[in-house]
Amino acid sequence: MSSTLLERPAPEVAAASASVAPRRRTRIFALPEARWALAALVLFLIALPLQLTGAPAWAWGPLYALAYATGGWEPAWAGLQALREKTLDVDLLMIVAAIGAAAVGQVMDGALLIVIFATSGALEAIATARTADSVRGLLDLAPATATRLLDDGTEESVRTEELAVGDTILVRPGERIGADGRVLDGASDVDQATITGEPLPVAKETGDEVFAGTLNGTGALRVKVERDASDSVIARIVKMVEEASETKAPTQLFIEKVEQRYSIGMVLATLAVFAVPLAFGAAFTGSLLRAMTFMIVASPCAVVLATMPPLLSAMANAGRHGVLVKSAVVMERLGQVDAVALDKTGTLTEGTPRVTDIRPLAGSGLSEEELLALAASAEHPSEHPLARAVVDAARTRGLVLATVEDFASAPGIGVTATVDGRSVAVGAPARLLNGAEDAVSARAAAIATELEDGGHTAVLIEADSVPVGVLGIADRLRPDAAGTVTALTALTGTKPMLVTGDNPRAAARLAAEVGITDVRAGLLPQDKVTAVKEQETAGRKVLVIGDGVNDAPALAAAHTGIAMGRAGSDLALETADAVIVRDELATVPAVVALSRRARSFVVQNLVIASVFITALVVWDLVATLPLPLGVLGHEGSTVIVGLNGLRLLRETAWTRARAEGRK
């Protein structure tokens, strides 16, 4: 290997890297929608107690007026803009209803409508901004600069977007790879979990493919660039997330589905209620009062509250139990899923390699604990994830580690060290055995093959150049994984699908443990999206559960996406529709069952609201509905549907949902 690979970065490279601006996150109150909604809410909360305690109108009236203005001007303006496009939406209708309520003395009702809709708009703006932040932050995975090697052997620091296909770049230990390409020279272990989801670094040597944004280990690599920056895998992930976010049509709540028809019908009906009696000689004041009464009793407040309280209550209940559902629309969607796609590493598994097998060879004279202590002593100075797994296993058993000398690490091979006077090597069996055919080596190779066939990573230990044992290392299955798969199968009627970038043997072993038969392994992010779209083309509504950057496009493309919270990447957490904060996989079927209960409550409330609105409207049209009685009936229906929805806040609602999720 050329000494060029081991030289330190030139000063200008370090300076360029240091100048890269850190990723920023949009602050909530940097959004105007959030500021206006907060102002309207504060004004309403100040005015309401003044009104209820009998303060004079001049004390609370101006506060309500300001609440109308601060919370209502944006939806009013948006509604007027929609009118220019010959579209009438519920937001504008709510503003008109609020003004109508104020015109007949129901100022508080109108202000409450304004606050509800302003808050809803602010939450939507926040969600949009945070998703945009996370997509932009994904680009930070790829370094801003790379070291390009020139034909004369000199180096130059260039921005990664300036790299061209055919260029050769130098990737030093600990650096992120600046472009998709192929290794020309060198050997190292590369952590490419961001792209493939594999839990362990992958050995790379001459001829192997590497990806931009992945993290180089302890070796140095010369890499030939094979794709432009705009066509790299990480760039394609960004593009897929953006496209999926733009094109995915969210399931609309009931009021949104009938918005246009209801809006036009209510406006026309209100005008008719006012104009028809007037045309037949009725008094102007009486006609106006009847029309305003009609607008109030026909106002969809009860319909809006029929939909939102059950969903919001279910969201709050799920949140108390470690499931963050990002919106009412998401809570509605969760109950519609009929197919599930699960990631492997960090989702079904804990995402941390652990020692699962300790196999001392016959004749080595070592017990399991002595073999583990020997390997852990040699691995102790190493920073490799496999080394940490071995050391952690020894510490868990309370083993005492010996002091080592002459430690050395060879990327893709393993480590060597002197432990208690013995020369110890720990590493890949194929590399350490190097084709040896003696009986001891053959036995070690057979054990290694057995472990690898079972989906484990095999680690060979040699003492004084003689194999003495083999360790098996694997990512540990979550305790609730099998139960969750069973519950999701019962809820959806189909077994979940496993989609992973890990190798087929490891994927098949884990799938067999949890009862999954449809296994898609070795997938890149775009392949996961393809698998999800295949299901959706077949008419399925797919729930995707994942945790990594490589899962983000599938999370965005799916009908609903859930991310694991503790180890989840920023992009996965922002792209997903819901987050399992405590990484308790068993809460997934529970929240799906809770969503289905919330949807049934929505139907109940819509029936109640429709009956009240219909009865009051008929009364107002057929006879003379007194305004106070109309307000009482309108507000009464609103209270009834609100209280019915709040039943999902009770602990028993979650307990019942969890029980349903286990059936």
XYZ file of C-alpha atoms in Angstrom:
663
model
C 0.000 0.000 0.000
C 1.350 3.401 -0.892
C 2.422 5.665 1.945
C 0.171 8.319 0.452
C -2.745 6.548 2.061
C -1.368 7.146 5.530
C -0.497 10.831 5.229
C -2.466 13.273 7.340
C -4.987 15.586 5.673
C -3.578 18.785 4.274
C -4.391 21.943 6.260
C -6.780 23.204 3.597
C -8.835 19.993 3.845
C -9.320 20.409 7.563
C -10.191 24.035 7.106
C -12.728 23.241 4.451
C -14.336 20.616 6.613
C -14.472 22.944 9.573
C -16.218 25.578 7.507
C -19.166 23.336 6.786
C -22.243 24.844 8.430
C -24.010 22.639 10.941
C -27.450 21.336 10.097
C -30.181 23.598 11.456
C -33.704 22.800 12.621
C -36.623 25.118 11.970
C -37.876 26.636 15.192
C -41.597 26.346 15.800
C -42.169 30.043 16.301
C -40.141 30.907 13.237
C -43.276 29.840 11.368
C -45.884 32.626 11.034
C -48.740 30.107 11.291
C -47.528 29.066 14.741
C -47.165 32.664 15.937
C -50.654 33.680 14.778
C -52.252 30.554 16.268
C -50.540 31.143 19.625
C -51.649 34.768 19.659
C -55.265 33.781 18.946
C -55.201 31.100 21.652
C -53.744 33.454 24.294
C -56.297 36.160 23.498
C -59.147 33.631 23.675
C -57.945 32.238 27.015
C -57.772 35.760 28.473
C -61.198 36.792 27.155
C -63.100 33.630 28.117
C -62.763 33.877 31.939
C -63.561 37.594 31.794
C -66.807 36.839 29.943
C -67.742 33.922 32.199
C -67.177 35.953 35.388
C -69.520 38.721 34.234
C -66.975 41.384 33.290
C -68.337 44.193 31.077
C -68.286 43.627 27.329
C -65.712 46.359 26.799
C -63.224 44.237 28.791
C -63.508 41.020 26.784
C -65.033 42.170 23.488
C -61.817 43.701 22.039
C -59.853 40.591 23.065
C -62.248 38.347 21.134
C -62.017 40.736 18.184
C -58.221 40.460 18.221
C -58.517 36.653 18.439
C -60.721 36.735 15.338
C -58.177 38.872 13.520
C -54.979 37.054 14.511
C -56.300 33.540 14.069
C -58.631 34.121 11.163
C -56.882 36.339 8.685
C -54.694 33.579 7.169
C -57.484 31.017 6.569
C -59.713 33.871 5.373
C -57.069 35.008 2.907
C -56.458 31.421 1.781
C -60.213 30.975 1.329
C -60.442 34.121 -0.754
C -57.531 32.927 -2.873
C -59.399 29.631 -3.345
C -62.480 31.567 -4.419
C -60.429 33.102 -7.204
C -59.861 29.529 -8.382
C -63.621 28.917 -8.115
C -63.197 26.691 -5.058
C -65.017 27.076 -1.751
C -63.468 25.360 1.262
C -64.488 24.742 4.847
C -61.820 27.101 6.235
C -63.541 30.081 4.622
C -66.903 28.710 5.676
C -65.694 28.560 9.272
C -64.649 32.200 9.109
C -68.064 33.153 7.749
C -69.783 31.042 10.419
C -67.648 32.656 13.118
C -68.530 36.140 11.885
C -72.179 35.106 11.650
C -72.087 33.835 15.218
C -70.617 37.129 16.366
C -73.278 39.049 14.410
C -76.026 37.411 16.466
C -74.187 37.726 19.761
C -72.396 34.351 19.947
C -68.926 35.864 20.003
C -67.291 33.127 22.090
C -68.512 30.336 19.759
C -67.020 32.083 16.783
C -63.720 32.712 18.548
C -63.461 29.042 19.503
C -63.922 28.051 15.861
C -61.165 30.477 14.865
C -58.741 29.092 17.463
C -59.392 25.459 16.442
C -58.695 26.084 12.784
C -55.681 28.338 13.391
C -54.096 25.671 15.611
C -54.734 22.971 13.021
C -53.033 25.051 10.337
C -50.038 25.696 12.596
C -49.557 21.979 13.305
C -49.628 21.218 9.591
C -47.018 23.917 8.906
C -44.752 22.570 11.674
C -44.937 19.014 10.333
C -44.100 20.215 6.815
C -41.137 22.279 7.997
C -39.691 19.488 10.141
C -39.895 17.011 7.270
C -38.085 19.471 5.015
C -35.404 19.923 7.702
C -34.807 16.204 7.971
C -34.544 15.732 4.212
C -32.015 18.546 4.001
C -30.159 17.069 6.986
C -29.777 13.779 5.157
C -27.406 15.492 2.762
C -25.093 16.119 5.732
C -24.295 12.410 5.745
C -22.198 12.949 2.645
C -19.096 15.033 3.417
C -18.854 18.504 1.914
C -15.312 17.893 0.660
C -13.223 14.985 -0.559
C -9.521 14.412 -1.231
C -9.001 13.921 -4.969
C -5.778 12.264 -6.157
C -4.230 13.764 -9.280
C -2.264 11.920 -11.952
C 1.049 13.163 -10.560
C 0.252 11.709 -7.115
C -0.562 15.002 -5.440
C -3.753 15.673 -3.530
C -6.342 18.409 -3.714
C -9.388 19.120 -1.601
C -12.542 19.589 -3.684
C -16.230 19.851 -2.949
C -17.935 16.500 -3.421
C -20.331 17.894 -6.028
C -17.285 18.725 -8.187
C -16.182 15.086 -8.359
C -16.604 13.491 -11.779
C -16.998 9.875 -12.802
C -13.504 8.399 -13.160
C -11.875 10.558 -10.471
C -9.888 8.828 -7.721
C -10.431 9.909 -4.128
C -8.557 9.085 -0.940
C -10.612 8.087 2.110
C -8.624 8.099 5.340
C -9.550 6.213 8.532
C -12.612 7.637 10.257
C -13.713 9.736 7.273
C -17.035 9.508 5.471
C -16.806 8.365 1.868
C -17.452 11.262 -0.505
C -18.885 9.462 -3.532
C -20.302 6.175 -4.766
C -17.496 4.173 -6.300
C -15.282 1.094 -6.257
C -12.171 0.403 -4.183
C -8.956 0.557 -6.218
C -6.528 0.000 -3.362
C -6.592 -0.577 0.393
C -8.707 -2.514 2.866
C -11.005 -1.365 5.632
C -14.272 -2.029 7.442
C -17.032 0.347 6.326
C -20.143 1.106 8.369
C -22.857 1.307 5.711
C -25.883 0.950 7.995
C -27.237 4.257 6.691
C -27.623 2.700 3.251
C -28.216 -1.034 3.738
C -29.217 -1.281 7.408
C -26.574 -3.948 8.090
C -25.797 -3.924 11.828
C -22.058 -4.607 11.442
C -19.339 -2.901 9.384
C -18.570 -4.630 6.107
C -15.028 -5.528 5.049
C -14.054 -3.689 1.868
C -11.061 -4.392 -0.340
C -10.010 -3.938 -3.959
C -12.980 -4.289 -6.313
C -15.732 -3.769 -3.697
C -18.430 -1.121 -4.088
C -18.738 1.689 -1.534
C -21.402 4.367 -1.055
C -21.268 8.095 -0.368
C -22.079 8.988 3.243
C -20.927 5.664 4.714
C -18.269 5.738 7.429
C -14.808 4.335 6.813
C -13.173 2.304 9.591
C -9.518 1.922 10.500
C -8.067 1.385 7.033
C -7.410 3.775 4.157
C -9.004 3.413 0.737
C -8.434 4.647 -2.771
C -11.829 4.813 -4.464
C -12.683 5.356 -8.128
C -15.815 7.501 -8.482
C -18.543 5.716 -10.463
C -21.542 8.039 -10.009
C -22.081 11.783 -10.003
C -23.039 13.314 -6.663
C -26.583 13.936 -7.933
C -26.959 10.228 -8.771
C -25.468 8.718 -5.607
C -27.514 6.350 -3.479
C -27.811 8.942 -0.699
C -29.013 11.569 -3.204
C -31.559 9.132 -4.583
C -32.841 8.512 -1.043
C -33.412 12.273 -0.664
C -35.203 12.408 -4.004
C -37.418 9.409 -3.211
C -38.444 10.857 0.166
C -39.297 14.213 -1.399
C -41.272 12.629 -4.232
C -43.175 10.306 -1.924
C -44.020 13.182 0.429
C -45.330 15.247 -2.471
C -47.299 12.570 -4.284
C -48.747 10.518 -1.426
C -52.428 11.441 -1.127
C -53.307 11.381 2.594
C -56.567 9.798 3.716
C -58.810 12.733 4.419
C -61.043 13.066 7.426
C -64.769 12.920 6.758
C -65.270 16.674 6.872
C -62.486 17.167 4.321
C -64.038 14.633 1.960
C -67.361 16.503 1.880
C -65.821 19.953 2.287
C -66.611 21.434 -1.104
C -70.142 20.047 -1.357
C -71.039 20.976 2.220
C -69.596 24.483 1.894
C -71.494 25.349 -1.247
C -74.698 23.790 0.065
C -74.568 25.656 3.366
C -73.897 29.040 1.739
C -76.702 28.585 -0.768
C -79.071 27.362 1.923
C -78.284 30.311 4.209
C -78.877 32.777 1.392
C -82.138 31.026 0.537
C -83.325 31.080 4.142
C -82.715 34.817 4.163
C -83.909 35.740 0.669
C -86.996 33.563 0.115
C -89.054 34.854 3.086
C -87.897 38.377 2.259
C -89.209 37.977 -1.296
C -92.615 37.006 0.069
C -92.834 40.118 2.213
C -91.295 38.936 5.483
C -89.587 41.495 7.693
C -85.888 42.087 7.043
C -84.848 41.662 10.685
C -86.807 38.450 11.122
C -85.390 36.983 7.893
C -81.864 37.904 8.906
C -82.305 36.397 12.377
C -83.699 33.165 10.890
C -80.782 33.001 8.434
C -78.208 33.573 11.179
C -79.882 30.946 13.339
C -79.747 28.569 10.393
C -76.049 29.302 9.858
C -75.306 28.548 13.494
C -77.312 25.328 13.771
C -76.105 24.132 10.355
C -72.508 25.001 11.195
C -70.326 21.872 11.113
C -68.840 22.481 14.584
C -70.348 19.254 15.890
C -69.179 17.409 12.775
C -65.632 18.723 13.250
C -65.675 17.753 16.913
C -67.287 14.447 16.033
C -64.149 13.612 14.122
C -61.367 15.180 16.151
C -61.915 14.290 19.851
C -61.823 10.502 19.353
C -58.703 10.750 17.209
C -56.991 13.311 19.451
C -57.919 11.329 22.572
C -56.501 8.181 21.001
C -53.332 10.130 20.124
C -52.980 11.356 23.713
C -53.580 7.866 25.121
C -51.039 6.351 22.744
C -48.576 9.093 23.690
C -48.851 8.187 27.373
C -47.836 4.656 26.427
C -44.846 5.588 24.309
C -46.350 5.973 20.824
C -46.132 9.437 19.258
C -48.771 9.717 16.507
C -48.118 12.909 14.572
C -51.649 13.882 13.497
C -55.304 12.929 13.587
C -55.096 11.870 9.941
C -52.325 9.414 10.877
C -54.399 8.026 13.733
C -57.226 7.468 11.257
C -54.894 5.768 8.758
C -53.447 3.328 11.268
C -56.779 1.594 11.585
C -56.973 1.040 7.821
C -53.754 -0.945 7.335
C -54.092 -4.504 6.081
C -50.440 -5.353 5.351
C -47.186 -4.790 7.260
C -43.553 -4.529 6.136
C -40.906 -4.767 8.876
C -37.253 -3.783 8.787
C -34.819 -6.160 10.508
C -31.899 -4.385 12.163
C -33.002 -2.013 14.907
C -36.667 -2.913 14.427
C -37.156 -6.635 14.959
C -33.690 -6.733 16.507
C -32.015 -4.450 19.028
C -29.430 -3.253 16.497
C -26.466 -4.121 18.755
C -24.228 -7.171 18.103
C -23.885 -9.574 21.033
C -21.918 -12.761 21.642
C -24.334 -15.680 21.279
C -21.991 -18.711 21.066
C -18.665 -19.558 22.719
C -17.056 -22.690 21.217
C -13.633 -23.689 22.619
C -11.954 -26.357 20.462
C -11.261 -29.782 21.877
C -7.629 -29.994 22.939
C -7.285 -26.240 23.508
C -7.469 -26.701 27.277
C -9.735 -23.650 27.561
C -13.159 -23.366 29.109
C -15.825 -21.067 27.639
C -14.984 -18.312 30.118
C -11.221 -18.651 29.556
C -11.720 -18.480 25.775
C -13.928 -15.406 26.089
C -11.475 -13.709 28.469
C -8.586 -14.396 26.079
C -10.490 -12.948 23.102
C -11.773 -9.951 25.073
C -8.277 -9.111 26.351
C -6.933 -9.055 22.808
C -9.935 -7.069 21.504
C -10.048 -4.566 24.358
C -7.997 -1.805 22.630
C -10.053 -2.119 19.404
C -12.940 0.196 18.501
C -14.580 -2.261 16.105
C -18.261 -3.085 16.946
C -17.452 -6.809 17.031
C -14.634 -6.135 19.469
C -16.982 -4.139 21.703
C -19.458 -7.040 21.638
C -16.752 -9.461 22.806
C -15.537 -7.123 25.555
C -19.107 -6.422 26.732
C -19.797 -10.164 26.946
C -16.715 -10.663 29.123
C -17.653 -7.784 31.399
C -21.216 -9.108 31.725
C -19.760 -12.375 33.044
C -17.446 -10.510 35.416
C -14.266 -11.771 33.749
C -10.911 -10.140 34.459
C -9.111 -8.967 31.325
C -5.338 -9.280 31.021
C -3.041 -6.436 30.044
C -2.002 -6.720 26.393
C 1.129 -5.751 24.512
C 1.982 -5.325 20.837
C -1.634 -4.687 19.821
C -2.242 -4.344 16.082
C -5.386 -4.173 13.945
C -5.673 -5.203 10.299
C -8.887 -4.013 8.556
C -10.974 -6.890 7.267
C -8.795 -9.458 9.055
C -8.830 -8.837 12.803
C -6.493 -7.985 15.664
C -3.286 -9.424 17.081
C -1.847 -8.898 20.541
C 0.347 -10.488 23.159
C -1.734 -11.688 26.119
C 0.091 -13.178 29.128
C 3.028 -13.991 26.921
C 0.950 -15.724 24.239
C 0.536 -14.389 20.715
C -3.225 -14.097 20.206
C -5.095 -13.366 16.975
C -8.847 -12.684 16.789
C -10.584 -12.181 13.470
C -12.283 -13.545 10.376
C -11.905 -17.359 10.107
C -11.321 -17.341 6.352
C -8.495 -14.822 6.661
C -6.774 -16.339 9.714
C -7.028 -19.967 8.587
C -5.940 -19.029 5.060
C -6.708 -22.467 3.618
C -4.938 -24.496 6.339
C -5.855 -28.196 6.095
C -4.750 -29.671 9.457
C -7.363 -31.304 11.689
C -7.614 -28.414 14.179
C -8.078 -25.836 11.432
C -10.657 -28.051 9.719
C -12.643 -28.343 12.954
C -12.490 -24.571 13.477
C -13.624 -23.965 9.881
C -16.536 -26.391 10.339
C -17.732 -24.593 13.497
C -17.398 -21.204 11.759
C -19.431 -22.447 8.789
C -22.100 -23.828 11.101
C -22.427 -20.477 12.887
C -22.493 -18.495 9.643
C -25.151 -20.779 8.179
C -27.220 -19.952 11.250
C -26.967 -16.243 10.486
C -24.182 -15.446 12.968
C -20.868 -13.707 12.410
C -18.059 -16.149 13.258
C -14.897 -14.917 15.009
C -11.863 -17.209 15.252
C -9.374 -17.081 18.156
C -5.808 -18.315 17.675
C -3.139 -18.693 20.361
C 0.453 -19.022 19.152
C -0.890 -19.537 15.594
C -3.091 -22.499 16.654
C -6.929 -22.200 16.565
C -8.348 -22.497 20.089
C -11.993 -21.548 19.624
C -14.723 -19.736 17.730
C -17.210 -17.092 18.895
C -20.633 -16.534 17.323
C -21.910 -12.951 17.245
C -25.376 -11.836 16.186
C -27.839 -9.020 16.586
C -30.300 -10.003 19.330
C -34.013 -10.348 18.588
C -36.310 -8.069 20.570
C -38.187 -10.030 23.252
C -41.573 -8.905 21.918
C -40.792 -9.421 18.213
C -42.479 -12.803 17.756
C -45.580 -11.744 19.687
C -45.847 -8.551 17.649
C -45.661 -10.471 14.363
C -48.411 -12.804 15.564
C -50.608 -9.895 16.677
C -50.140 -7.980 13.427
C -51.005 -11.125 11.479
C -54.255 -11.435 13.435
C -55.133 -7.735 12.970
C -54.417 -7.518 9.241
C -55.221 -11.033 8.146
C -51.816 -11.449 6.445
C -48.344 -12.229 7.760
C -45.915 -9.279 7.778
C -43.174 -9.026 5.159
C -39.503 -8.653 6.147
C -37.606 -6.048 4.081
C -33.920 -5.654 4.953
C -30.575 -4.740 3.491
C -28.911 -7.463 5.554
C -27.633 -10.702 4.023
C -30.183 -13.411 3.092
C -28.900 -15.995 5.605
C -29.222 -13.693 8.597
C -32.613 -12.461 7.379
C -33.945 -15.992 6.841
C -32.773 -17.122 10.297
C -34.487 -14.239 12.060
C -37.655 -14.543 9.962
C -37.964 -18.200 10.936
C -37.684 -17.255 14.630
C -40.563 -14.766 14.488
C -42.789 -16.595 12.017
C -42.322 -14.500 8.863
C -42.356 -16.359 5.545
C -42.108 -13.476 3.031
C -38.442 -12.400 3.268
C -36.866 -9.734 1.028
C -33.129 -9.458 1.849
C -30.158 -7.559 0.425
C -32.371 -4.579 -0.463
C -31.212 -1.034 -1.112
C -33.607 1.801 -0.148
C -35.187 1.961 -3.606
C -35.789 -1.792 -3.489
C -37.738 -1.409 -0.252
C -39.914 1.234 -1.912
C -40.528 -1.144 -4.827
C -41.584 -3.916 -2.434
C -44.033 -1.570 -0.694
C -45.466 -0.293 -3.979
C -45.999 -3.852 -5.176
C -48.229 -4.443 -2.166
C -50.107 -1.192 -2.658
C -50.611 -1.924 -6.368
C -52.293 -5.135 -5.263
C -54.752 -3.043 -3.249
C -53.057 -3.291 0.150
C -52.678 -0.430 2.618
C -49.165 -1.046 3.892
C -47.757 -0.163 7.301
C -43.942 0.093 7.210
C -41.968 -0.140 10.475
C -38.280 0.839 10.375
C -35.566 2.902 12.024
C -32.822 3.908 9.606
C -32.095 6.381 6.841
C -32.375 3.465 4.437
C -35.976 2.926 5.613
C -37.042 6.565 5.102
C -38.141 6.277 1.438
C -40.297 3.236 2.245
C -41.731 5.029 5.311
C -42.650 7.962 3.090
C -44.087 5.840 0.271
C -46.202 3.616 2.530
C -49.810 4.199 3.498
C -48.504 4.669 7.064
C -44.968 4.612 8.479
C -43.814 3.973 12.051
C -40.221 4.588 13.222
C -38.429 3.127 16.231
C -37.555 6.095 18.418
C -34.428 5.374 20.451
C -32.027 4.422 17.677
C -33.989 5.849 14.757
C -32.253 8.254 12.395
C -33.461 11.859 12.244
C -34.789 11.317 8.734
C -36.730 8.189 9.692
C -38.216 9.922 12.739
C -39.310 12.947 10.709
C -40.540 10.985 7.695
C -42.540 8.448 9.711
C -46.148 9.164 10.595
C -45.700 7.780 14.110
C -42.763 7.053 16.440
C -42.383 4.257 19.006
C -40.604 6.380 21.603
C -39.572 3.558 23.972
C -38.824 1.010 21.231
C -41.540 -1.302 22.580
C -42.502 -3.165 19.432
C -45.590 -4.645 21.112
C -47.217 -1.194 21.136
C -47.605 -1.302 17.334
C -50.566 -3.743 17.251
C -52.022 -1.927 20.262
C -52.026 1.444 18.517
C -53.511 -0.102 15.365
C -56.330 -1.577 17.462
C -56.777 1.775 19.251
C -57.049 3.524 15.883
C -59.815 1.147 14.853
C -61.710 1.951 18.049
C -61.251 5.672 17.389
C -62.653 5.239 13.879
C -65.743 3.515 15.312
C -66.189 6.435 17.733
C -65.938 8.847 14.802
C -68.808 7.034 13.087
C -70.883 7.176 16.291
C -70.237 10.897 16.669
C -71.040 11.663 13.039
C -74.400 9.955 13.463
C -75.112 11.967 16.642
C -74.018 15.248 15.040
C -76.027 14.597 11.892
C -79.187 13.847 13.858
C -78.869 17.059 15.887
C -78.048 19.253 12.891
C -80.857 17.767 10.808
C -83.415 18.177 13.593
C -82.424 21.779 14.326
C -82.311 22.773 10.657
C -85.745 21.248 9.988
C -87.124 23.017 13.075
C -85.712 26.336 11.899
C -87.116 25.917 8.383
C -90.506 24.442 9.214
C -91.286 26.432 12.342
C -89.612 29.222 14.245
C -86.585 28.010 16.188
C -85.758 30.450 18.998
C -82.147 31.542 18.741
C -81.259 30.593 22.361
C -82.736 27.121 21.826
C -80.847 26.784 18.542
C -77.586 27.730 20.261
C -78.382 25.318 23.113
C -79.055 22.460 20.702
C -75.977 23.266 18.638
C -73.683 23.544 21.639
C -75.323 20.543 23.299
C -74.589 18.297 20.331
C -71.030 19.605 20.316
C -70.600 18.765 23.995
C -72.094 15.285 23.580
C -69.836 14.265 20.705
C -66.843 15.833 22.461
C -67.446 13.883 25.673
C -68.024 10.673 23.733
C -64.678 11.080 22.003
C -62.914 11.812 25.281
C -63.776 8.310 26.477
C -60.695 7.144 24.568
C -58.512 9.046 27.043
C -59.231 6.460 29.727
C -56.641 3.858 30.640
C -59.171 1.132 29.936
C -59.219 2.182 26.277
C -55.521 1.352 25.916
C -55.880 -1.841 27.943
C -58.690 -3.005 25.680
C -56.747 -2.048 22.542
C -53.699 -3.942 23.773
C -55.836 -6.998 24.461
C -57.352 -6.772 20.975
C -53.848 -6.480 19.526
C -52.874 -9.771 21.171
C -55.765 -11.797 19.780
